[in-house]
Coordinates of C-alpha atoms and ligand atoms in Angstrom, one line a residue:
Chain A
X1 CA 156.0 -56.8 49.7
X2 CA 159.4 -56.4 48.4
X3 CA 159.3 -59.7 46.3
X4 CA 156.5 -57.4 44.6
X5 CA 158.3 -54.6 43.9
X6 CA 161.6 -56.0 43.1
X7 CA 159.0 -57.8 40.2
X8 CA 157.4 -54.3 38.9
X9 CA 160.8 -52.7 38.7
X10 CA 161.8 -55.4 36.8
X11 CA 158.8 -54.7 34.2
X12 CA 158.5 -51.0 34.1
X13 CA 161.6 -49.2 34.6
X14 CA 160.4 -46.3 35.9
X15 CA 159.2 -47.7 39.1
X16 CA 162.4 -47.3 40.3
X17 CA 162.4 -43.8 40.4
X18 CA 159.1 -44.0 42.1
X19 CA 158.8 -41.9 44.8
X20 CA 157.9 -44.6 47.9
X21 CA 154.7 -44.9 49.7
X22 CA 155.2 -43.1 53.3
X23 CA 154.2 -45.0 55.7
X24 CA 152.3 -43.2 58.1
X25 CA 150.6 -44.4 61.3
X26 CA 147.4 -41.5 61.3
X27 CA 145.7 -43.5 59.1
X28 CA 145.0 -45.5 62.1
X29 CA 145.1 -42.9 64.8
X30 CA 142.2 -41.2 62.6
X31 CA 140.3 -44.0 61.8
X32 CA 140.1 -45.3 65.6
X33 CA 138.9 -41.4 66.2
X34 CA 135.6 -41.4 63.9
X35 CA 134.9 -45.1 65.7
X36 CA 135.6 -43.8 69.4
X37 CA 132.9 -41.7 68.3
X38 CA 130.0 -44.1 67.9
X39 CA 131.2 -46.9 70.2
X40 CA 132.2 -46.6 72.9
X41 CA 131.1 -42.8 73.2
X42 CA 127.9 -42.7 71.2
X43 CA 126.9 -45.8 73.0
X44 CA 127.8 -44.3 76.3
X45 CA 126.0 -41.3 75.1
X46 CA 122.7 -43.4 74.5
X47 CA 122.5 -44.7 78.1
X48 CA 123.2 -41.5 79.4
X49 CA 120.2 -40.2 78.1
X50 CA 118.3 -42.9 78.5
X51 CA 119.1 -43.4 82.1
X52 CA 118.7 -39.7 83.2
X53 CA 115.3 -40.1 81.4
X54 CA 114.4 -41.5 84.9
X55 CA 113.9 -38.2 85.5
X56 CA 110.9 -37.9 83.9
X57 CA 109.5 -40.5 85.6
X58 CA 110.4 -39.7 89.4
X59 CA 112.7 -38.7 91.4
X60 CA 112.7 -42.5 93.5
X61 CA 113.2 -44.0 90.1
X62 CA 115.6 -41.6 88.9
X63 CA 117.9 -42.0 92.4
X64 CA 117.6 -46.2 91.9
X65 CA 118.5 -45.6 88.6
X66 CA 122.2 -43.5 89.6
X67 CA 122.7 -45.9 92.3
X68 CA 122.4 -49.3 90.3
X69 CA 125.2 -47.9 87.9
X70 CA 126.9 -46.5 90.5
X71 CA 127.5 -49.8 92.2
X72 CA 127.8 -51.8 89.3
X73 CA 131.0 -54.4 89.7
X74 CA 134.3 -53.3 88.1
X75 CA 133.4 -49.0 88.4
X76 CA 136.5 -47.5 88.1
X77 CA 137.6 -49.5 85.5
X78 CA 135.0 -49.9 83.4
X79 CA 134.4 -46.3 83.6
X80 CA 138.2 -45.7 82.7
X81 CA 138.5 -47.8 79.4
X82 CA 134.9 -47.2 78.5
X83 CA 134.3 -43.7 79.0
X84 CA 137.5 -41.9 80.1
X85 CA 139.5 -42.6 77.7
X86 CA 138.1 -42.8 74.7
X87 CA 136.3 -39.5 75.2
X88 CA 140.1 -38.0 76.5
X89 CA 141.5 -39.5 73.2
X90 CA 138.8 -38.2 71.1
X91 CA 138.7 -35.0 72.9
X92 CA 142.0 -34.3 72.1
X93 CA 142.8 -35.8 69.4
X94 CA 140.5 -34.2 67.5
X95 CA 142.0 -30.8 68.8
X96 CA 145.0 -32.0 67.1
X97 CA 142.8 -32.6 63.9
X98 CA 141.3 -29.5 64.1
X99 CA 144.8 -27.7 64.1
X100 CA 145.5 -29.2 60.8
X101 CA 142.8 -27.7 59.0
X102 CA 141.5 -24.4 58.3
X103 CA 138.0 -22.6 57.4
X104 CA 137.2 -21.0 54.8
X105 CA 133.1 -20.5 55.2
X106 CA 133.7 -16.8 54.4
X107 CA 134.9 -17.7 50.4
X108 CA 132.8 -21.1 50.0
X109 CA 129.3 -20.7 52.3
X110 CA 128.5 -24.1 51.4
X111 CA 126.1 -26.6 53.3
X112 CA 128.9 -29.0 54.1
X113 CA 131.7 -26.7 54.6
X114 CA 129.4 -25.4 57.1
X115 CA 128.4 -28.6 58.8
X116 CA 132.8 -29.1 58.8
X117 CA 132.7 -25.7 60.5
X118 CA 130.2 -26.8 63.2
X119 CA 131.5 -29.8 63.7
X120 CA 134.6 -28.7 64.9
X121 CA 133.2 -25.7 66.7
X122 CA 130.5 -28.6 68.8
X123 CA 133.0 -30.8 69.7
X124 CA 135.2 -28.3 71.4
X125 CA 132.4 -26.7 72.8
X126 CA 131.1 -30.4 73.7
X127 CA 134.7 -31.3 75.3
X128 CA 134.4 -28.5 77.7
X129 CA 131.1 -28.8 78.6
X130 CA 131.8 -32.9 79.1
X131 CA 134.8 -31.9 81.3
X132 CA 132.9 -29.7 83.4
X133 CA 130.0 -32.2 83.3
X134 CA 132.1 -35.1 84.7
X135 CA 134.2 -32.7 87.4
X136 CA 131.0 -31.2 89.0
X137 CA 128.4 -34.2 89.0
X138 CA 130.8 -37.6 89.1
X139 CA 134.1 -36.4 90.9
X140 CA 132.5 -33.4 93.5
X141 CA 129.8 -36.2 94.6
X142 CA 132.3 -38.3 95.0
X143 CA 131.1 -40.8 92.7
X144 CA 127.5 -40.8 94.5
X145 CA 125.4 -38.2 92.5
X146 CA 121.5 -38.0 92.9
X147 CA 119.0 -36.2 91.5
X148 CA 119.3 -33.3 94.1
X149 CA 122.8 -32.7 92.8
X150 CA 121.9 -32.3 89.2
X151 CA 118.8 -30.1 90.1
X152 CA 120.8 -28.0 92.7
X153 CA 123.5 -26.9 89.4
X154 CA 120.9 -26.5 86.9
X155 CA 118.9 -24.3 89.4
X156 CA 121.9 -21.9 88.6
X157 CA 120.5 -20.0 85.6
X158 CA 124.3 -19.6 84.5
X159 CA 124.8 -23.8 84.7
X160 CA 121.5 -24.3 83.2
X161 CA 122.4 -22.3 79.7
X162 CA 126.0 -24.4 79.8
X163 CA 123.3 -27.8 79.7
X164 CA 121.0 -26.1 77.1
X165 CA 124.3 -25.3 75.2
X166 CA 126.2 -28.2 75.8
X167 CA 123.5 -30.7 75.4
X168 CA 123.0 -29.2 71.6
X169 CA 126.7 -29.1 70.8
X170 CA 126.8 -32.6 71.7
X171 CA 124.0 -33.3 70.2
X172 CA 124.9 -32.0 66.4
X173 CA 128.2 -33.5 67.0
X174 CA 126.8 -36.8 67.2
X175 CA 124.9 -36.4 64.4
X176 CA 126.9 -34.9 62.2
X177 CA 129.6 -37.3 63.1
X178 CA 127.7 -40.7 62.5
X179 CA 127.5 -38.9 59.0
X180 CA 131.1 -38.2 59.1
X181 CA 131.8 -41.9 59.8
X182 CA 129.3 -43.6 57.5
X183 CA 131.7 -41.4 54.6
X184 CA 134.7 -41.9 56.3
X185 CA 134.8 -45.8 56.6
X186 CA 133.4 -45.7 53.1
X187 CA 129.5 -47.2 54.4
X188 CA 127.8 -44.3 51.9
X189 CA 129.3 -43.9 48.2
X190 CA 126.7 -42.5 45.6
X191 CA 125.4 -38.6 46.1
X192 CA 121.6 -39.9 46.7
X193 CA 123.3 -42.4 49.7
X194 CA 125.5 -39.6 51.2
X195 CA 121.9 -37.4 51.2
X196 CA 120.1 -40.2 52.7
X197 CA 122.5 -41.3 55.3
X198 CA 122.3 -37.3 55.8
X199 CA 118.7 -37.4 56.7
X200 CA 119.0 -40.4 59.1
X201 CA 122.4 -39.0 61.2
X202 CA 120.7 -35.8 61.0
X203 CA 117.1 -37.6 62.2
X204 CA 119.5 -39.2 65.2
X205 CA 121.0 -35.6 66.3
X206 CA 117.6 -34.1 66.8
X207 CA 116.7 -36.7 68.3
X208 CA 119.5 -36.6 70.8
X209 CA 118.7 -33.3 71.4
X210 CA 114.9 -33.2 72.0
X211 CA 115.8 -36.2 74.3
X212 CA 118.2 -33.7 76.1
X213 CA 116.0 -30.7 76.7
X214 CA 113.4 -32.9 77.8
X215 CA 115.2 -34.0 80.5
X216 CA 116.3 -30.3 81.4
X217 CA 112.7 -29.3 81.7
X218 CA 111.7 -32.3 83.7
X219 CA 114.8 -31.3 86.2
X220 CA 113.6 -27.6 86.1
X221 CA 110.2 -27.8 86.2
X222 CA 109.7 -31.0 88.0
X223 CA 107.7 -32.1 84.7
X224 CA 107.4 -35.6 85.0
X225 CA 105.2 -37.2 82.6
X226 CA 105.8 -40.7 83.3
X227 CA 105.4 -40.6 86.7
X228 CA 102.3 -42.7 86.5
X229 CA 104.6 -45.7 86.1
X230 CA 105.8 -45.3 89.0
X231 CA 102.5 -44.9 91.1
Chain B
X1 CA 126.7 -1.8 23.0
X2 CA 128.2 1.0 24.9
X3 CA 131.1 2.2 23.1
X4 CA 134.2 2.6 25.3
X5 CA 132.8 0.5 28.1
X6 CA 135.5 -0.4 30.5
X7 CA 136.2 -3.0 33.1
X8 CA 138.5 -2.7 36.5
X9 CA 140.5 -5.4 37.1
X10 CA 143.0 -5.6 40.3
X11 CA 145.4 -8.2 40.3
X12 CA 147.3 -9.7 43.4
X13 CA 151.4 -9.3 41.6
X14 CA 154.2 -10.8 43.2
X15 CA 157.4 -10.4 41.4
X16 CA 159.2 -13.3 43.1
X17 CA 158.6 -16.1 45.9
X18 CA 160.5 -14.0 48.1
X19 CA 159.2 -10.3 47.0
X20 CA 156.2 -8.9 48.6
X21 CA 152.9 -9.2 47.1
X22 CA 151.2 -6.4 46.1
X23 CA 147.9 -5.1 44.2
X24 CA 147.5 -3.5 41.2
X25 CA 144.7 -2.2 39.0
X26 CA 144.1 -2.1 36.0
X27 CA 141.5 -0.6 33.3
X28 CA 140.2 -3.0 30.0
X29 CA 138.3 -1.8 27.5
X30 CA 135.0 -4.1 27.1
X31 CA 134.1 -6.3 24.4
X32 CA 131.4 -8.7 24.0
X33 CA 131.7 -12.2 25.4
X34 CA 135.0 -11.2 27.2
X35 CA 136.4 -14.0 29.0
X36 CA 139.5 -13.4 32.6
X37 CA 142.4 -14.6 30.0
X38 CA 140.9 -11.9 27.3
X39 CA 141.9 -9.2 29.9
X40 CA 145.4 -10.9 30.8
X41 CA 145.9 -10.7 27.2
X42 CA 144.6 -6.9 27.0
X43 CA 147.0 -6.0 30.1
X44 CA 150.0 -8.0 29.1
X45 CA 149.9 -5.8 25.4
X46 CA 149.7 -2.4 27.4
X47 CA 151.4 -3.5 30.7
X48 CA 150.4 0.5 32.3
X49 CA 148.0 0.8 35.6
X50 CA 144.8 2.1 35.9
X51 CA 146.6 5.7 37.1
X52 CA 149.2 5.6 34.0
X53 CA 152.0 4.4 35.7
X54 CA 153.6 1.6 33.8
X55 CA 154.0 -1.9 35.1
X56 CA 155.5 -5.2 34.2
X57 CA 153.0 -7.6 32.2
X58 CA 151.2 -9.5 34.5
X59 CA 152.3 -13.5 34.4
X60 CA 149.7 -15.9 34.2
X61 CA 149.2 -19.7 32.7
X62 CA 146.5 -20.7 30.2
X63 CA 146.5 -22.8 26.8
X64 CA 143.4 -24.3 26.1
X65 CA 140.8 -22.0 26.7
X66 CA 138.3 -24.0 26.9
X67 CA 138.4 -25.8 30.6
X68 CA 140.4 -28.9 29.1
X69 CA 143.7 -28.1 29.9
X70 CA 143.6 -27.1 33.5
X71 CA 146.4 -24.5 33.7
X72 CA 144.9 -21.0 34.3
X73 CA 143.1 -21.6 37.5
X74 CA 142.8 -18.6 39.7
X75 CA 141.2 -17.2 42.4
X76 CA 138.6 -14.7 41.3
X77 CA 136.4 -12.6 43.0
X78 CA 137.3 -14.6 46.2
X79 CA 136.8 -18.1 44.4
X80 CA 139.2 -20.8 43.1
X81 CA 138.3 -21.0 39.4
X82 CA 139.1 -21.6 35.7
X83 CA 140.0 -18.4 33.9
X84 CA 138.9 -18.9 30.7
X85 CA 135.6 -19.9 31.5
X86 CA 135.2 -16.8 33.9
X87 CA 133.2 -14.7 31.6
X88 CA 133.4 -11.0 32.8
X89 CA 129.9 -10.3 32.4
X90 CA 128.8 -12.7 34.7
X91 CA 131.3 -11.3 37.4
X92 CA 131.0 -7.9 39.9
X93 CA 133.2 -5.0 39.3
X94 CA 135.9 -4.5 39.9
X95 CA 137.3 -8.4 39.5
X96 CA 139.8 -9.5 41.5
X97 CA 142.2 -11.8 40.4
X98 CA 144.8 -13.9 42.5
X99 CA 146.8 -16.7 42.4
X100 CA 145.7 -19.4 44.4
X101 CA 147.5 -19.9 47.4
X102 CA 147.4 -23.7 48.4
X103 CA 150.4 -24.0 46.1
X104 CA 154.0 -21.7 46.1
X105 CA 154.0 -18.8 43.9
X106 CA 156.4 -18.2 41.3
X107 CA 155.2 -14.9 39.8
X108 CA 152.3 -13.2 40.2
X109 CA 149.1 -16.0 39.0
X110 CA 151.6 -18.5 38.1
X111 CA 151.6 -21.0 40.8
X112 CA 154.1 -24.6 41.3
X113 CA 151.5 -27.2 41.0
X114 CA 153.9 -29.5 41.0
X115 CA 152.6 -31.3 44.4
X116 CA 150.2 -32.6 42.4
X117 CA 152.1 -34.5 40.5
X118 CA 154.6 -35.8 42.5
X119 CA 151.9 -37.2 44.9
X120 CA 150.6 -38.4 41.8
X121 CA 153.7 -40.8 41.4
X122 CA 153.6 -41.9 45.0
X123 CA 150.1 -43.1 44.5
X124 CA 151.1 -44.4 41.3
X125 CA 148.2 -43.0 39.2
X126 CA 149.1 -44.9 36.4
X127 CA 148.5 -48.2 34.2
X128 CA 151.4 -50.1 34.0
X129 CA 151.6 -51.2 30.5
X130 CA 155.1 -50.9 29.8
X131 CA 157.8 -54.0 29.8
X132 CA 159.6 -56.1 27.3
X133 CA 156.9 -57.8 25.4
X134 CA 154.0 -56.7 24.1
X135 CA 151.8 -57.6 26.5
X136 CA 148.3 -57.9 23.9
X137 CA 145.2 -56.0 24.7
X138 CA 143.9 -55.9 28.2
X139 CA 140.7 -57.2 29.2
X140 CA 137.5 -55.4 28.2
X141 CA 135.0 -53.0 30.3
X142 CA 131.7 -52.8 30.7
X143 CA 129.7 -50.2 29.7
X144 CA 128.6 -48.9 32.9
X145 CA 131.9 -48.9 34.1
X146 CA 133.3 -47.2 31.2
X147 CA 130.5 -44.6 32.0
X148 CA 131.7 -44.2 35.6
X149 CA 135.4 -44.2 34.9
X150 CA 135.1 -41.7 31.8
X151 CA 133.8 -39.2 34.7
X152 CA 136.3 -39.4 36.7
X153 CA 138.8 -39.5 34.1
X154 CA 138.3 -35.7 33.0
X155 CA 139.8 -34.4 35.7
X156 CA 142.4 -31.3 34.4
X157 CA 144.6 -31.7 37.9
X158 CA 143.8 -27.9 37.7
X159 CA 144.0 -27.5 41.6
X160 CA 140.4 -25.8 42.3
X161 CA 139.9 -29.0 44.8
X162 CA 142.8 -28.3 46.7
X163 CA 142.3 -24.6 47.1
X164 CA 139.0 -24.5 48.3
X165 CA 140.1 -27.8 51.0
X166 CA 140.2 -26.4 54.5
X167 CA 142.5 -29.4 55.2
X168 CA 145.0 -28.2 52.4
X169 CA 147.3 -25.9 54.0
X170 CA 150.5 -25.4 55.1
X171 CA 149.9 -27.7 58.9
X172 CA 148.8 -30.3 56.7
X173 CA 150.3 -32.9 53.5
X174 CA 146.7 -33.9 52.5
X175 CA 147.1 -34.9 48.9
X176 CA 143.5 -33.5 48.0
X177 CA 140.3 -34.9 46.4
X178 CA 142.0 -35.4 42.9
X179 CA 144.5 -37.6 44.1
X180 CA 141.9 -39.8 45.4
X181 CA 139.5 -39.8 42.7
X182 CA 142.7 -41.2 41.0
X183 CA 143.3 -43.7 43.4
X184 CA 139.6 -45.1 42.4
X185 CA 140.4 -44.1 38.6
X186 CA 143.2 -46.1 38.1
X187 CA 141.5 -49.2 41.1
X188 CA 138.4 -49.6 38.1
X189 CA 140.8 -49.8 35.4
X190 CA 141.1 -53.6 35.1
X191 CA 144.9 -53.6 34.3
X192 CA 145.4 -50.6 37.0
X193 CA 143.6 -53.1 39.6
X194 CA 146.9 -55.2 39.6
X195 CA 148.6 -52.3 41.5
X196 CA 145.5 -51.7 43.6
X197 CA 147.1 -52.9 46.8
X198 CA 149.9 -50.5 46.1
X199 CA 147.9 -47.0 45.3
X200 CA 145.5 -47.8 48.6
X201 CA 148.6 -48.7 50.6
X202 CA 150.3 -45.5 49.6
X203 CA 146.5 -43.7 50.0
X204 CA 147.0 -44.6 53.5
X205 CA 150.3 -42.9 54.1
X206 CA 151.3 -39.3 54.8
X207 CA 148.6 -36.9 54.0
X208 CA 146.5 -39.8 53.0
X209 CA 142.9 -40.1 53.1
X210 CA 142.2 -39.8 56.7
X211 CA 143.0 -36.7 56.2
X212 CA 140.3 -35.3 54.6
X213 CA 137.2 -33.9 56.9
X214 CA 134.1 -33.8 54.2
X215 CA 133.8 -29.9 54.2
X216 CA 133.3 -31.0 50.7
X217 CA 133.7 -28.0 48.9
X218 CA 136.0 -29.7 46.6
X219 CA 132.6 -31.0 44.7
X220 CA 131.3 -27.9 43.9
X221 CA 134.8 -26.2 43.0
X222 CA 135.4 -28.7 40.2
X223 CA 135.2 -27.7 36.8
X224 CA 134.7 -30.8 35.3
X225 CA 131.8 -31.9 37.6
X226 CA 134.0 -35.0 38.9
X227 CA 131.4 -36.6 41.5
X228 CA 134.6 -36.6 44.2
X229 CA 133.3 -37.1 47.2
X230 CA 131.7 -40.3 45.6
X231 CA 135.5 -41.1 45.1
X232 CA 136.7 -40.3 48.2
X233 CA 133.8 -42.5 50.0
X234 CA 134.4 -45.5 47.7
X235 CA 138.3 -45.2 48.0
X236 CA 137.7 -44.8 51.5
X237 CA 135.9 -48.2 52.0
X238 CA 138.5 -49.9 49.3
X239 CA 141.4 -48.5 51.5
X240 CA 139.8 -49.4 55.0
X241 CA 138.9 -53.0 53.8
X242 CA 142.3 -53.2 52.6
X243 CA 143.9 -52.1 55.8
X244 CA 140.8 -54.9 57.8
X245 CA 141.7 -57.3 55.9
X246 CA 144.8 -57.4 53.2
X247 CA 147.0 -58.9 55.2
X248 CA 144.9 -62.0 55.9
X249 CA 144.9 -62.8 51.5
X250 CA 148.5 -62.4 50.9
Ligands
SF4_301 S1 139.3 -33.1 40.5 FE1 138.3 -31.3 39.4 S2 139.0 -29.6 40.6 FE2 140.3 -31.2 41.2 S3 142.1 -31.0 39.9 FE3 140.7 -32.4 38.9 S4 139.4 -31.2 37.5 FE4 140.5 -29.8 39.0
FES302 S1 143.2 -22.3 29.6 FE1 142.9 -24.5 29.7 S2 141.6 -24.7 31.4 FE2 141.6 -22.5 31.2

């Protein structure tokens, strides 16, 4: 680098007086937030969801299901560097993000100032619901929840709405934010590709979220319409 | 037309960066295709209030008049805009003008937009063509890129993009969505693309890119109809690959 700039001041003048580049290292801090996001979260998200689908099939299954990741080699860890942390970082780093910007929905209503709005809003919503999630059902069973834990809190009409609610705010976020990364790391360019890539994120969200409530009514209802695979 | 039609106009004044701001209203007499500046112009030749008390012409920037020049934006009626192409019949009673507030004030709608510039030099939104030769004529460009580069080439640095920003504010250096689009401008030029390295380098420092959050109002606030957030996206992957994998080619 400077064998390169000692060469362009020699051509044009005026590069000395060129105010320097500042280096600065949240270029990297942000970019490793928008990936967090999608792995090792998103992913973690997707096996969540899919493994308390079990939940739809029986509660045998859904117990075998909790127990085999429960004992799985290396728990603490792996839970620590794939879960933890990155969802701690995220969490609040993107508190720290969200203090650096403003909103201004009331002047410019638009679509996507809107989605920037809710974005923020869902993943401080989704942070407290995660932190409340992990306290009462990983470290108040001791690291040994079953589906009788999970269905005694959501029997609490007041726990229940904090599932329905948080499940959706994660939801969007997710979403939302795999649209956020595909413009962020530059995936989507043109207006038609930023439009399509919003369909699919948004596709993904609902998605998420119908998967979510699902699960809800099979622990509130006892709905469980796979249960035939089990029989 | 209705003779002795007038309009209200209240204006956000400030006599100095360090006076208080305050409001004052104003009455214009109407006439056809009246444009925001028209009624600048009105007040500033009979500088007295709505209620007859005199004032101090109202300070404001504007040359072109036709959305080429970039210096009169405002805030109007709650939205960041070009004067001169605010046509007053296309906006609600009474109008209210103020100076945008992403940038320091100097006196009531005038506004230091110097920022702008100076992060314009750091990114070096330039072509370097000057040396100690003549250096011939640079290589040519294709149509289609020509095409794209002419759109993002309009822009006025006006400011609209950076005052509707949620991320531009005072907890925050982001150098706004016409920097970047300048970043890419001056990347496609095929002589600007020897200092590409540099501009994304510098696009990744303080109040770089990361900053921005895709609220994405900067698209629909541009005058000129820039596609930014096509810019930002594309200097975004240029930057990122950059950052992935500069080091490993030089
Ligand atoms: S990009 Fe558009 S809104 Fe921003 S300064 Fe340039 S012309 Fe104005
Ligand atoms: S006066 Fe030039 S843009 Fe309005």
């Amino acid at each position: 680098m400077p064998a390169k700039a000692a060469a362009t001041a020699e051509v044009t003048p005026e590069a000395t007086t060129v105010p320097a580049a500042v280096p600065s290292r949240s270029y990297i801090w942000d970019k490793l937030h928008s990936l967090s996001g999608i792995v090792p979260i998103g992913a973690f998200l997707a096996e969540h969801f899919w493994s308390n689908s079990y939940a739809l099939v029986s509660i045998d299954r859904y117990n075998q299901a909790s127990y085999d990741l429960q004992t799985i080699p290396w728990r603490v860890p792996v839970e620590a560097l794939l879960i933890w942390l990155p969802i701690l970082y995220h969490g609040f780093y993107g508190v720290y993000i969200w203090s650096k910007g403003e909103s201004n929905l009331s002047r410019y209503g638009y679509g996507a100032n809107w989605m920037y709005a809710l974005q923020r809003w869902t993943g401080l919503i989704a942070f407290v619901f995660i932190g409340w999630h992990v306290y009462v059902e990983r470290f108040m069973t001791q690291g040994r929840s079953t589906y009788f834990d999970v269905a005694t809190t959501m029997a609490n009409p007041l726990y229940l709405s904090f599932y329905v609610i948080g499940i959706l705010a994660v939801s969007f976020h997710f979403g939302n934010g795999l649209w956020q990364f595909a413009n962020k790391w530059g995936l989507v360019v043109g207006r038609d590709a930023q439009r399509k890539a919003a369909w699919i994120t948004g596709a993904i969200g609902v998605l998420f979220a119908v998967v979510g409530l699902l699960i809800i009514f099979g622990f509130v209802f006892q709905w469980r319409p796979f249960q035939f695979y089990a029989q | 037309m209705a003779e002795g039609k007038t309009i209200v106009v209240k204006i956000k004044r400030q006599a100095s960066p360090t006076e208080p701001a305050r409001w004052e209203e104003f009455s214009v007499r109407w006439r056809p295709n009246m444009n925001v500046i028209a009624c600048l112009i009105d007040i500033a030749e009979n500088p007295v209030t709505r209620y007859g008390k005199p004032t101090t012409p109202v300070s404001y920037e504007a040359n072109c008049l036709e959305e080429v020049c970039g210096a009169c934006a405002v805030v109007i009626n709650g939205r960041s805009r070009q004067a001169c192409s605010a046509l007053v019949d296309h906006l609600d009673q009474p109008i209210r003008i103020e100076p945008m507030s992403s940038f320091p004030i100097v006196r009531d709608l005038v506004v230091d937009r110097s920022k702008m510039f100076e992060d314009a030099k750091r990114l070096r939104c330039w072509v370097p063509i000057d040396g100690t030769y003549d250096i011939g004529p640079g290589p040519r460009i294709a149509p289609e890129r020509q095409q794209v580069a002419y759109a993002l080439s309009r822009c006025i640095f006006c400011g609209n993009c950076l005052e509707v920003c949620p991320k531009v504010n005072e907890h925050s250096d982001f150098v706004g969505a016409a920097l970047i689009n300048q970043v890419r401008l001056f990347n496609m030029h095929p002589t600007g693309a020897m200092h590409a390295h540099e501009r994304l380098q510098a696009v990744r420092g303080i109040g770089g890119i990361q900053e921005c959050d895709n609220a994405q109002n900067c698209v629909k606030a541009c005058p000129k109809g820039i596609p930014l957030t096509e810019s930002n996206n594309d200097v975004n992957r240029q930057a990122l690959l950059d950052a992935i994998f500069g080091w490993m080619f030089r």
